[in-house]
């Protein structure tokens, strides 16, 4: 039996402690008042002004005037226009006139603020008053984005951990339904990984409760007055979706998803360990429960992606989004299974796992990387080709404000793993699989990052202590949950009919050089 102790256990605890401390620090350093936010905005504008003054001395003859603390810039350059587009897109999440912005996008390829339109049609005095009001609204919006950053950093890492664990459970159930023979050797690895779901689910429920209590502004449609026609924050687009997008329904559905997944996981794990006594009736029950879970999973996974991710951009929608999120988590889940399998095999805990098992896992990693790319391209190409304002605004914001991570994750999730793992021989080499897997995990974390951050923090994004701390905490929690669970059961599900019929022969060499043959029934 494998023993979870020593350096690995200490590493898991250390990562959780470091992650927790970093997350607390990230919340502590977030601005607490609107005045603090205005000071940060003023500092950002000062730096922005300095950069462009330097550029103008280098040969730019156009005048550029920036008022300290003013969010409206007068410029003839594309970069300044893009800045206005970003501000407009941020404001849209709080119920600004999205259609006006999008119409300008569709006509000219750029967007301007309503304040700019008014500036062209009103007197200077009226413009000054309007600009002052807009500055206050913009400052408050940026203040919410700054406060959202620690929440969003933790949320991305938490959702990535939960999604990967969920897809490991789904892949495990699919293998049972398919009655695949090769994957039996890694059943206990997958079962151990899904133990992480219990821990992350508790944190997710706490996050849901705090969100419902308006402790954060991650979901803009939850803002006060969004569904009230008499309110200045009224959003007719979101109000039209109120049959689905309402706080009680969102919270109830979220708890339902989490409880359902955990119940299925608990039943599958318990029945699997009980089956070690050779009870064939349990094998049939495991098959039936796995079928039920797959049906439940396929419905709730799509609904989860709408509620927890697409709901952050409530004006936008995609009928392909549920499948896209599934592909993101599936590739990551297969990579994690391969990592844990390779590690345990190197420690001698999986003597019945050979190069063919690693090769099979790498083939799944390769295949689902291609599948993810197909879904990404299908979603992006159709939205780009249709050029509908209510759809294109999603990618405009990501391409303008998140260009580096947006383009980098496409290369990391497609080009690198496909070019590396397309070679059949490489799929059987553990260090090559690990190399490709690291890029895949980082790439799909960035993918989820780009899905969530634009709608929660807008232009106030970055990768710092908070983001790194969230990753460290959930990596530590994953290690602790996975390897502690693996140590509690036999590494081979001996009660499985395929294991009972086939004798596994293991050849090893003793310290004296003697060949030893071990047969496992």
Short mmCIF file of C-alpha atoms in Angstrom, two decimals:
data_model
loop_
_atom_site.label_atom_id
_atom_site.label_comp_id
_atom_site.label_asym_id
_atom_site.label_seq_id
_atom_site.Cartn_x
_atom_site.Cartn_y
_atom_site.Cartn_z
CA UNK A 1 0.00 0.00 0.00
CA UNK A 2 1.18 3.50 -0.84
CA UNK A 3 1.96 5.78 2.11
CA UNK A 4 1.34 9.51 1.81
CA UNK A 5 3.96 11.05 4.03
CA UNK A 6 7.33 12.77 4.07
CA UNK A 7 8.35 15.52 1.66
CA UNK A 8 5.26 15.33 -0.57
CA UNK A 9 2.88 15.81 2.35
CA UNK A 10 5.02 18.65 3.69
CA UNK A 11 5.04 20.23 0.22
CA UNK A 12 1.24 20.08 0.01
CA UNK A 13 0.83 21.77 3.38
CA UNK A 14 3.46 24.40 2.57
CA UNK A 15 1.77 25.27 -0.72
CA UNK A 16 -1.60 25.65 0.98
CA UNK A 17 -0.15 27.88 3.70
CA UNK A 18 1.73 30.07 1.21
CA UNK A 19 -1.32 30.28 -1.03
CA UNK A 20 -3.60 31.21 1.84
CA UNK A 21 -1.22 33.89 3.13
CA UNK A 22 -0.83 35.37 -0.34
CA UNK A 23 -4.59 35.41 -0.87
CA UNK A 24 -5.19 37.15 2.45
CA UNK A 25 -2.53 39.72 1.55
CA UNK A 26 -4.18 40.27 -1.84
CA UNK A 27 -7.53 41.01 -0.20
CA UNK A 28 -5.87 43.24 2.40
CA UNK A 29 -4.07 45.40 -0.18
CA UNK A 30 -7.12 45.93 -2.39
CA UNK A 31 -8.50 49.51 -2.23
CA UNK A 32 -11.08 49.92 0.52
CA UNK A 33 -12.58 53.27 -0.44
CA UNK A 34 -13.47 55.17 -3.60
CA UNK A 35 -10.87 57.83 -2.76
CA UNK A 36 -8.13 55.20 -2.77
CA UNK A 37 -9.33 54.03 -6.16
CA UNK A 38 -9.28 57.60 -7.51
CA UNK A 39 -5.70 58.02 -6.34
CA UNK A 40 -4.70 54.83 -8.15
CA UNK A 41 -6.52 55.98 -11.30
CA UNK A 42 -4.75 59.35 -11.12
CA UNK A 43 -1.40 57.61 -10.79
CA UNK A 44 -2.21 55.41 -13.77
CA UNK A 45 -3.13 58.42 -15.87
CA UNK A 46 0.04 60.23 -14.82
CA UNK A 47 2.11 57.27 -15.93
CA UNK A 48 0.08 57.06 -19.14
CA UNK A 49 0.64 60.76 -19.78
CA UNK A 50 4.37 60.42 -19.16
CA UNK A 51 4.66 57.61 -21.67
CA UNK A 52 2.97 59.60 -24.40
CA UNK A 53 4.91 62.75 -23.66
CA UNK A 54 8.05 60.68 -24.16
CA UNK A 55 6.67 59.32 -27.41
CA UNK A 56 5.80 62.83 -28.63
CA UNK A 57 9.36 64.03 -28.00
CA UNK A 58 10.51 61.12 -30.15
CA UNK A 59 8.80 62.53 -33.23
CA UNK A 60 5.04 62.65 -32.59
CA UNK A 61 3.86 66.16 -33.41
CA UNK A 62 0.26 65.69 -32.38
CA UNK A 63 -0.84 67.34 -29.14
CA UNK A 64 -2.10 65.11 -26.38
CA UNK A 65 -3.82 66.59 -23.34
CA UNK A 66 -4.75 64.50 -20.33
CA UNK A 67 -6.51 65.96 -17.32
CA UNK A 68 -5.41 64.38 -14.01
CA UNK A 69 -8.05 61.92 -12.82
CA UNK A 70 -10.04 62.38 -16.04
CA UNK A 71 -11.05 59.16 -17.79
CA UNK A 72 -11.86 60.88 -21.11
CA UNK A 73 -8.86 61.44 -23.39
CA UNK A 74 -8.73 63.60 -26.52
CA UNK A 75 -6.53 62.02 -29.15
CA UNK A 76 -6.48 61.27 -32.84
CA UNK A 77 -4.45 58.08 -32.43
CA UNK A 78 -5.93 54.62 -32.57
CA UNK A 79 -4.50 53.75 -29.17
CA UNK A 80 -6.53 56.45 -27.46
CA UNK A 81 -9.64 55.36 -29.30
CA UNK A 82 -9.01 51.81 -28.10
CA UNK A 83 -8.84 53.16 -24.57
CA UNK A 84 -12.29 54.67 -25.04
CA UNK A 85 -13.49 51.32 -26.37
CA UNK A 86 -12.27 49.56 -23.27
CA UNK A 87 -13.98 52.05 -20.97
CA UNK A 88 -17.18 51.65 -22.95
CA UNK A 89 -17.05 47.90 -22.74
CA UNK A 90 -16.43 48.06 -18.99
CA UNK A 91 -19.38 50.35 -18.56
CA UNK A 92 -21.58 48.03 -20.57
CA UNK A 93 -21.41 45.39 -17.84
CA UNK A 94 -23.15 47.80 -15.49
CA UNK A 95 -25.98 48.48 -17.88
CA UNK A 96 -24.66 51.30 -20.10
CA UNK A 97 -25.95 51.65 -23.62
CA UNK A 98 -24.26 48.58 -25.14
CA UNK A 99 -26.12 48.81 -28.41
CA UNK A 100 -24.86 52.34 -29.05
CA UNK A 101 -21.28 51.23 -28.45
CA UNK A 102 -21.66 48.09 -30.53
CA UNK A 103 -23.22 49.98 -33.40
CA UNK A 104 -20.19 52.23 -33.60
CA UNK A 105 -18.01 49.11 -33.38
CA UNK A 106 -19.86 47.56 -36.29
CA UNK A 107 -19.73 50.68 -38.41
CA UNK A 108 -16.19 51.92 -37.77
CA UNK A 109 -14.35 49.12 -36.01
CA UNK A 110 -13.91 51.36 -32.95
CA UNK A 111 -15.97 52.48 -29.99
CA UNK A 112 -16.39 55.81 -28.23
CA UNK A 113 -17.90 56.77 -24.94
CA UNK A 114 -21.34 58.34 -24.71
CA UNK A 115 -19.51 61.28 -23.14
CA UNK A 116 -17.64 61.81 -26.39
CA UNK A 117 -20.87 61.88 -28.41
CA UNK A 118 -22.40 64.40 -26.05
CA UNK A 119 -19.24 66.46 -26.26
CA UNK A 120 -19.73 66.96 -29.96
CA UNK A 121 -23.37 68.01 -29.62
CA UNK A 122 -23.46 70.14 -26.49
CA UNK A 123 -21.94 73.35 -25.20
CA UNK A 124 -18.66 73.45 -23.32
CA UNK A 125 -20.41 74.06 -19.99
CA UNK A 126 -22.74 71.12 -20.39
CA UNK A 127 -19.82 68.97 -21.48
CA UNK A 128 -17.85 69.87 -18.35
CA UNK A 129 -20.72 68.87 -16.08
CA UNK A 130 -21.33 65.67 -18.00
CA UNK A 131 -17.64 64.77 -17.95
CA UNK A 132 -17.48 65.29 -14.20
CA UNK A 133 -20.44 62.98 -13.69
CA UNK A 134 -18.97 60.42 -16.00
CA UNK A 135 -15.64 60.60 -14.17
CA UNK A 136 -17.34 59.77 -10.87
CA UNK A 137 -19.22 56.85 -12.42
CA UNK A 138 -16.08 55.60 -14.12
CA UNK A 139 -14.08 55.87 -10.89
CA UNK A 140 -16.71 53.87 -9.01
CA UNK A 141 -16.72 51.24 -11.73
CA UNK A 142 -12.93 50.94 -11.66
CA UNK A 143 -13.11 50.79 -7.87
CA UNK A 144 -15.38 47.73 -8.15
CA UNK A 145 -12.97 46.17 -10.63
CA UNK A 146 -10.05 46.69 -8.24
CA UNK A 147 -12.03 45.14 -5.42
CA UNK A 148 -12.96 42.25 -7.70
CA UNK A 149 -9.38 41.33 -8.51
CA UNK A 150 -8.60 39.26 -5.37
CA UNK A 151 -11.99 37.56 -5.66
CA UNK A 152 -11.46 36.85 -9.34
CA UNK A 153 -7.93 35.53 -8.85
CA UNK A 154 -9.15 33.05 -6.26
CA UNK A 155 -12.24 32.22 -8.30
CA UNK A 156 -10.27 31.35 -11.45
CA UNK A 157 -7.97 28.98 -9.54
CA UNK A 158 -10.89 27.45 -7.63
CA UNK A 159 -13.05 26.92 -10.71
CA UNK A 160 -10.12 25.44 -12.63
CA UNK A 161 -9.45 22.97 -9.81
CA UNK A 162 -13.13 22.03 -9.52
CA UNK A 163 -13.60 21.72 -13.29
CA UNK A 164 -10.55 19.49 -13.73
CA UNK A 165 -11.65 17.23 -10.89
CA UNK A 166 -15.18 17.02 -12.29
CA UNK A 167 -13.92 16.02 -15.73
CA UNK A 168 -11.67 13.35 -14.21
CA UNK A 169 -14.81 11.89 -12.62
CA UNK A 170 -16.66 12.13 -15.95
CA UNK A 171 -13.81 10.39 -17.80
CA UNK A 172 -13.71 7.70 -15.10
CA UNK A 173 -17.47 7.10 -15.42
CA UNK A 174 -17.18 6.97 -19.22
CA UNK A 175 -14.48 4.30 -18.95
CA UNK A 176 -16.74 2.20 -16.73
CA UNK A 177 -19.67 2.56 -19.11
CA UNK A 178 -17.46 1.67 -22.10
CA UNK A 179 -16.07 -1.27 -20.08
CA UNK A 180 -12.61 -0.35 -21.33
CA UNK A 181 -9.86 -2.71 -20.27
CA UNK A 182 -6.76 -0.52 -20.51
CA UNK A 183 -7.96 2.11 -18.03
CA UNK A 184 -8.64 -0.32 -15.16
CA UNK A 185 -4.98 0.04 -14.19
CA UNK A 186 -5.52 3.75 -13.46
CA UNK A 187 -9.01 3.53 -11.92
CA UNK A 188 -7.67 4.13 -8.42
CA UNK A 189 -5.63 7.06 -9.68
CA UNK A 190 -8.77 8.71 -11.07
CA UNK A 191 -10.77 7.89 -7.95
CA UNK A 192 -8.08 9.48 -5.81
CA UNK A 193 -8.02 12.64 -7.92
CA UNK A 194 -11.79 13.06 -7.58
CA UNK A 195 -11.36 13.22 -3.79
CA UNK A 196 -10.29 16.80 -4.42
CA UNK A 197 -13.89 17.61 -5.36
CA UNK A 198 -15.11 17.41 -1.76
CA UNK A 199 -12.65 20.02 -0.51
CA UNK A 200 -13.04 22.45 -3.40
CA UNK A 201 -16.84 22.12 -3.29
CA UNK A 202 -16.91 23.43 0.27
CA UNK A 203 -14.96 26.51 -0.79
CA UNK A 204 -17.19 26.95 -3.84
CA UNK A 205 -20.31 26.89 -1.68
CA UNK A 206 -18.79 29.53 0.62
CA UNK A 207 -18.02 31.65 -2.45
CA UNK A 208 -21.61 31.27 -3.68
CA UNK A 209 -23.01 32.35 -0.32
CA UNK A 210 -20.72 35.39 -0.14
CA UNK A 211 -21.63 36.33 -3.72
CA UNK A 212 -25.34 36.16 -2.96
CA UNK A 213 -24.67 38.40 0.06
CA UNK A 214 -23.11 40.94 -2.38
CA UNK A 215 -19.66 40.66 -0.82
CA UNK A 216 -18.21 40.96 -4.31
CA UNK A 217 -19.16 42.30 -7.76
CA UNK A 218 -18.02 39.33 -9.84
CA UNK A 219 -21.42 38.94 -11.50
CA UNK A 220 -22.52 42.39 -12.76
CA UNK A 221 -26.14 41.33 -13.29
CA UNK A 222 -26.47 40.99 -9.50
CA UNK A 223 -26.00 44.77 -9.06
CA UNK A 224 -28.81 46.61 -7.33
CA UNK A 225 -31.45 47.97 -9.71
CA UNK A 226 -30.53 45.76 -12.67
CA UNK A 227 -34.09 44.42 -12.92
CA UNK A 228 -35.86 47.60 -11.77
CA UNK A 229 -37.12 49.78 -14.69
CA UNK A 230 -37.16 52.78 -12.34
CA UNK A 231 -33.48 52.42 -11.44
CA UNK A 232 -30.58 54.15 -13.16
CA UNK A 233 -28.87 50.74 -13.26
CA UNK A 234 -31.76 49.09 -15.10
CA UNK A 235 -30.55 46.73 -17.81
CA UNK A 236 -33.30 45.71 -20.26
CA UNK A 237 -31.13 43.01 -21.85
CA UNK A 238 -30.48 41.26 -18.55
CA UNK A 239 -34.07 41.84 -17.46
CA UNK A 240 -35.17 39.90 -20.53
CA UNK A 241 -33.21 36.92 -19.17
CA UNK A 242 -34.56 37.24 -15.64
CA UNK A 243 -36.46 33.95 -15.91
CA UNK A 244 -33.03 32.28 -15.69
CA UNK A 245 -30.69 34.99 -14.46
CA UNK A 246 -31.96 35.72 -10.95
CA UNK A 247 -30.19 35.36 -7.61
CA UNK A 248 -32.39 32.66 -6.00
CA UNK A 249 -32.37 30.51 -9.13
CA UNK A 250 -28.63 30.95 -9.63
CA UNK A 251 -27.83 29.99 -6.04
CA UNK A 252 -30.18 26.99 -5.98
CA UNK A 253 -28.85 25.64 -9.27
CA UNK A 254 -25.25 26.11 -8.12
CA UNK A 255 -25.82 24.15 -4.90
CA UNK A 256 -27.68 21.49 -6.89
CA UNK A 257 -24.75 20.99 -9.26
CA UNK A 258 -22.22 20.68 -6.46
CA UNK A 259 -24.28 18.36 -4.28
CA UNK A 260 -25.17 16.12 -7.22
CA UNK A 261 -21.57 15.74 -8.37
CA UNK A 262 -20.36 14.95 -4.86
CA UNK A 263 -23.09 12.39 -4.22
CA UNK A 264 -22.26 10.52 -7.42
CA UNK A 265 -18.56 10.63 -6.61
CA UNK A 266 -19.12 9.32 -3.08
CA UNK A 267 -21.25 6.41 -4.33
CA UNK A 268 -18.83 5.44 -7.10
CA UNK A 269 -15.79 5.50 -4.82
CA UNK A 270 -17.47 3.54 -2.02
CA UNK A 271 -18.83 0.87 -4.34
CA UNK A 272 -15.48 0.56 -6.11
CA UNK A 273 -13.58 -0.15 -2.90
CA UNK A 274 -16.29 -2.57 -1.74
CA UNK A 275 -15.98 -4.43 -5.02
CA UNK A 276 -12.47 -5.56 -4.07
CA UNK A 277 -14.12 -8.59 -2.45
CA UNK A 278 -15.20 -9.78 -5.93
CA UNK A 279 -18.93 -9.03 -5.71
CA UNK A 280 -20.08 -8.98 -9.35
CA UNK A 281 -23.41 -7.39 -8.38
CA UNK A 282 -21.48 -4.27 -7.42
CA UNK A 283 -19.90 -4.24 -10.86
CA UNK A 284 -23.33 -4.01 -12.47
CA UNK A 285 -24.39 -1.30 -10.03
CA UNK A 286 -21.25 0.67 -10.77
CA UNK A 287 -22.15 0.53 -14.45
CA UNK A 288 -25.68 1.81 -13.80
CA UNK A 289 -24.52 4.60 -11.49
CA UNK A 290 -21.90 5.65 -14.04
CA UNK A 291 -24.57 5.89 -16.76
CA UNK A 292 -26.71 8.03 -14.46
CA UNK A 293 -23.80 10.29 -13.63
CA UNK A 294 -22.90 10.86 -17.29
CA UNK A 295 -26.47 11.95 -18.06
CA UNK A 296 -26.49 14.23 -15.00
CA UNK A 297 -23.06 15.57 -15.85
CA UNK A 298 -23.82 16.43 -19.48
CA UNK A 299 -26.80 18.53 -18.40
CA UNK A 300 -25.28 20.24 -15.37
CA UNK A 301 -21.89 20.93 -16.96
CA UNK A 302 -23.48 23.11 -19.63
CA UNK A 303 -25.70 24.84 -17.10
CA UNK A 304 -22.71 25.38 -14.82
CA UNK A 305 -20.75 27.04 -17.62
CA UNK A 306 -23.68 29.39 -18.29
CA UNK A 307 -24.15 30.29 -14.62
CA UNK A 308 -20.55 30.51 -13.42
CA UNK A 309 -18.68 31.76 -16.50
CA UNK A 310 -20.92 33.10 -19.27
CA UNK A 311 -23.04 34.90 -16.64
CA UNK A 312 -20.06 37.18 -15.98
CA UNK A 313 -20.72 38.69 -19.42
CA UNK A 314 -24.54 38.76 -19.26
CA UNK A 315 -25.06 40.55 -22.58
CA UNK A 316 -23.12 37.91 -24.51
CA UNK A 317 -24.11 34.36 -25.37
CA UNK A 318 -22.83 31.39 -27.32
CA UNK A 319 -24.66 28.13 -27.97
CA UNK A 320 -21.27 26.39 -28.18
CA UNK A 321 -19.98 27.63 -24.85
CA UNK A 322 -20.84 24.56 -22.75
CA UNK A 323 -18.90 22.29 -25.11
CA UNK A 324 -15.99 24.73 -25.21
CA UNK A 325 -15.68 24.77 -21.42
CA UNK A 326 -15.98 20.98 -21.35
CA UNK A 327 -13.08 20.65 -23.81
CA UNK A 328 -10.93 23.03 -21.73
CA UNK A 329 -11.45 21.03 -18.56
CA UNK A 330 -11.23 17.65 -20.32
CA UNK A 331 -7.76 18.25 -21.75
CA UNK A 332 -6.59 19.49 -18.36
CA UNK A 333 -8.15 16.50 -16.58
CA UNK A 334 -6.42 13.99 -18.85
CA UNK A 335 -3.13 15.79 -18.30
CA UNK A 336 -3.54 15.63 -14.54
CA UNK A 337 -4.34 11.90 -14.71
CA UNK A 338 -1.14 11.39 -16.73
CA UNK A 339 0.93 13.42 -14.25
CA UNK A 340 -0.29 11.54 -11.18
CA UNK A 341 0.08 8.19 -12.95
CA UNK A 342 3.66 8.95 -14.03
CA UNK A 343 4.59 10.10 -10.52
CA UNK A 344 3.10 7.08 -8.73
CA UNK A 345 4.63 4.74 -11.27
CA UNK A 346 8.05 6.29 -10.65
CA UNK A 347 7.58 5.59 -6.93
CA UNK A 348 6.70 1.95 -7.59
CA UNK A 349 3.10 2.38 -6.46
CA UNK A 350 1.68 1.31 -9.84
CA UNK A 351 3.80 -1.67 -10.94
CA UNK A 352 1.06 -2.86 -13.32
CA UNK A 353 1.12 0.42 -15.31
CA UNK A 354 3.39 0.25 -18.33
CA UNK A 355 4.40 2.49 -21.23
CA UNK A 356 1.23 1.57 -23.12
CA UNK A 357 -0.93 3.19 -20.43
CA UNK A 358 1.11 6.41 -20.63
CA UNK A 359 0.85 6.24 -24.41
CA UNK A 360 -2.94 5.90 -24.22
CA UNK A 361 -3.27 8.88 -21.87
CA UNK A 362 -1.03 10.95 -24.16
CA UNK A 363 -3.21 10.03 -27.14
CA UNK A 364 -6.25 11.37 -25.30
CA UNK A 365 -4.31 14.54 -24.47
CA UNK A 366 -3.44 14.94 -28.14
CA UNK A 367 -6.95 14.17 -29.39
CA UNK A 368 -8.76 16.51 -27.02
CA UNK A 369 -6.25 19.29 -27.73
CA UNK A 370 -7.35 19.08 -31.37
CA UNK A 371 -11.00 18.94 -30.24
CA UNK A 372 -10.54 22.06 -28.11
CA UNK A 373 -8.96 23.87 -31.07
CA UNK A 374 -11.86 22.91 -33.31
CA UNK A 375 -14.38 24.31 -30.82
CA UNK A 376 -12.36 27.48 -30.25
CA UNK A 377 -12.07 28.14 -33.96
CA UNK A 378 -15.73 27.29 -34.64
CA UNK A 379 -16.92 29.72 -31.97
CA UNK A 380 -14.50 32.50 -32.92
CA UNK A 381 -14.86 32.17 -36.70
CA UNK A 382 -18.66 32.17 -36.70
CA UNK A 383 -18.86 35.21 -34.42
CA UNK A 384 -16.25 37.06 -36.49
CA UNK A 385 -17.94 36.18 -39.78
CA UNK A 386 -21.46 37.08 -38.60
CA UNK A 387 -20.16 40.40 -37.19
CA UNK A 388 -23.14 40.84 -34.88
CA UNK A 389 -22.43 43.61 -32.33
CA UNK A 390 -23.88 41.73 -29.35
CA UNK A 391 -21.48 38.85 -30.07
CA UNK A 392 -18.32 40.56 -31.35
CA UNK A 393 -17.97 42.78 -28.28
CA UNK A 394 -16.87 39.68 -26.31
CA UNK A 395 -13.83 39.09 -28.51
CA UNK A 396 -13.11 42.80 -29.12
CA UNK A 397 -12.54 43.37 -25.41
CA UNK A 398 -10.36 40.28 -25.04
CA UNK A 399 -8.30 41.04 -28.11
CA UNK A 400 -7.76 44.68 -27.14
CA UNK A 401 -7.13 44.37 -23.39
CA UNK A 402 -5.93 40.75 -23.16
CA UNK A 403 -4.10 40.37 -26.45
CA UNK A 404 -0.99 38.67 -25.05
CA UNK A 405 -2.73 35.98 -22.96
CA UNK A 406 -5.49 35.59 -25.55
CA UNK A 407 -3.08 34.80 -28.37
CA UNK A 408 -0.60 32.94 -26.17
CA UNK A 409 -3.17 30.46 -24.89
CA UNK A 410 -4.15 29.53 -28.47
CA UNK A 411 -0.55 28.61 -29.26
CA UNK A 412 -0.05 26.85 -25.92
CA UNK A 413 -3.25 24.83 -26.17
CA UNK A 414 -2.92 23.83 -29.80
CA UNK A 415 0.41 24.32 -31.55
CA UNK A 416 2.76 23.11 -28.83
CA UNK A 417 0.94 19.98 -27.59
CA UNK A 418 -0.07 18.89 -31.10
CA UNK A 419 3.41 19.29 -32.57
CA UNK A 420 4.97 17.55 -29.57
CA UNK A 421 2.52 14.67 -29.11
CA UNK A 422 1.84 13.97 -32.77
CA UNK A 423 4.93 11.77 -32.70
CA UNK A 424 3.86 8.31 -31.57
CA UNK A 425 7.17 7.55 -29.87
CA UNK A 426 7.02 10.71 -27.76
CA UNK A 427 3.72 9.62 -26.23
CA UNK A 428 5.49 6.79 -24.38
CA UNK A 429 8.29 8.95 -22.98
CA UNK A 430 7.22 10.25 -19.53
CA UNK A 431 9.30 13.42 -19.53
CA UNK A 432 7.97 14.38 -22.97
CA UNK A 433 4.41 13.87 -21.77
CA UNK A 434 5.16 15.95 -18.67
CA UNK A 435 6.67 18.73 -20.78
CA UNK A 436 3.64 18.86 -23.05
CA UNK A 437 1.30 18.56 -20.07
CA UNK A 438 2.81 21.53 -18.26
CA UNK A 439 2.21 23.74 -21.29
CA UNK A 440 -1.33 22.37 -21.62
CA UNK A 441 -2.21 23.10 -17.97
CA UNK A 442 -0.75 26.61 -18.08
CA UNK A 443 -2.47 27.28 -21.39
CA UNK A 444 -5.89 26.18 -20.20
CA UNK A 445 -5.54 28.08 -16.93
CA UNK A 446 -4.92 31.17 -19.10
CA UNK A 447 -7.93 30.17 -21.20
CA UNK A 448 -10.17 30.22 -18.11
CA UNK A 449 -8.44 33.41 -16.94
CA UNK A 450 -9.38 35.13 -20.22
CA UNK A 451 -12.96 33.86 -19.92
CA UNK A 452 -13.45 35.38 -16.46
CA UNK A 453 -11.19 38.39 -15.92
CA UNK A 454 -12.45 40.78 -18.66
CA UNK A 455 -15.96 40.77 -17.21
CA UNK A 456 -14.83 41.11 -13.58
CA UNK A 457 -11.73 43.33 -13.52
CA UNK A 458 -11.62 44.73 -17.05
CA UNK A 459 -8.39 46.63 -17.65
CA UNK A 460 -7.27 46.26 -14.01
CA UNK A 461 -5.94 42.76 -14.62
CA UNK A 462 -2.47 41.40 -14.05
CA UNK A 463 -0.65 38.35 -12.78
CA UNK A 464 0.71 38.96 -9.33
CA UNK A 465 0.67 37.69 -5.79
CA UNK A 466 -3.08 37.04 -5.75
CA UNK A 467 -3.16 34.99 -8.92
CA UNK A 468 -0.05 33.00 -7.99
CA UNK A 469 -1.33 32.45 -4.45
CA UNK A 470 -4.61 31.02 -5.71
CA UNK A 471 -2.73 28.55 -7.90
CA UNK A 472 -0.39 27.51 -5.07
CA UNK A 473 -3.25 26.97 -2.64
CA UNK A 474 -5.28 24.73 -4.93
CA UNK A 475 -2.22 22.81 -6.13
CA UNK A 476 -1.37 22.08 -2.50
CA UNK A 477 -4.96 21.12 -1.75
CA UNK A 478 -5.01 18.86 -4.81
CA UNK A 479 -1.83 17.05 -3.78
CA UNK A 480 -3.12 16.52 -0.24
CA UNK A 481 -6.56 15.31 -1.32
CA UNK A 482 -5.34 13.06 -4.12
CA UNK A 483 -2.46 11.22 -2.48
CA UNK A 484 -4.16 10.84 0.89
CA UNK A 485 -7.10 9.17 -0.90
CA UNK A 486 -4.82 6.96 -3.02
CA UNK A 487 -3.15 5.66 0.15
CA UNK A 488 -6.48 4.41 1.54
CA UNK A 489 -7.28 1.79 -1.11
CA UNK A 490 -5.61 -0.99 -3.02
CA UNK A 491 -3.89 0.53 -6.11
CA UNK A 492 -5.50 -2.17 -8.29
CA UNK A 493 -9.31 -2.73 -8.26
CA UNK A 494 -8.97 -6.49 -7.80
CA UNK A 495 -12.71 -7.09 -7.74
CA UNK A 496 -13.16 -5.87 -11.30
CA UNK A 497 -14.05 -8.85 -13.54
CA UNK A 498 -11.28 -7.96 -15.99
CA UNK A 499 -8.71 -8.15 -13.19
CA UNK A 500 -10.15 -11.42 -11.90
CA UNK A 501 -9.89 -13.10 -15.31
CA UNK A 502 -6.44 -11.86 -16.25
CA UNK A 503 -3.28 -12.59 -14.37
CA UNK A 504 -0.88 -9.66 -14.27
CA UNK A 505 2.76 -10.74 -14.47
CA UNK A 506 5.37 -8.34 -13.17
CA UNK A 507 9.05 -8.99 -13.67
CA UNK A 508 11.54 -7.21 -11.44
CA UNK A 509 15.18 -7.52 -10.45
CA UNK A 510 16.18 -7.96 -6.80
CA UNK A 511 19.16 -6.31 -5.14
CA UNK A 512 21.20 -9.49 -5.69
CA UNK A 513 20.49 -9.45 -9.42
CA UNK A 514 17.96 -12.26 -9.22
CA UNK A 515 14.93 -12.10 -11.56
CA UNK A 516 11.65 -12.23 -9.61
CA UNK A 517 8.29 -12.89 -11.27
CA UNK A 518 5.18 -11.69 -9.41
CA UNK A 519 1.71 -12.80 -10.49
CA UNK A 520 -1.31 -10.82 -9.35
CA UNK A 521 -4.69 -12.52 -9.62
#
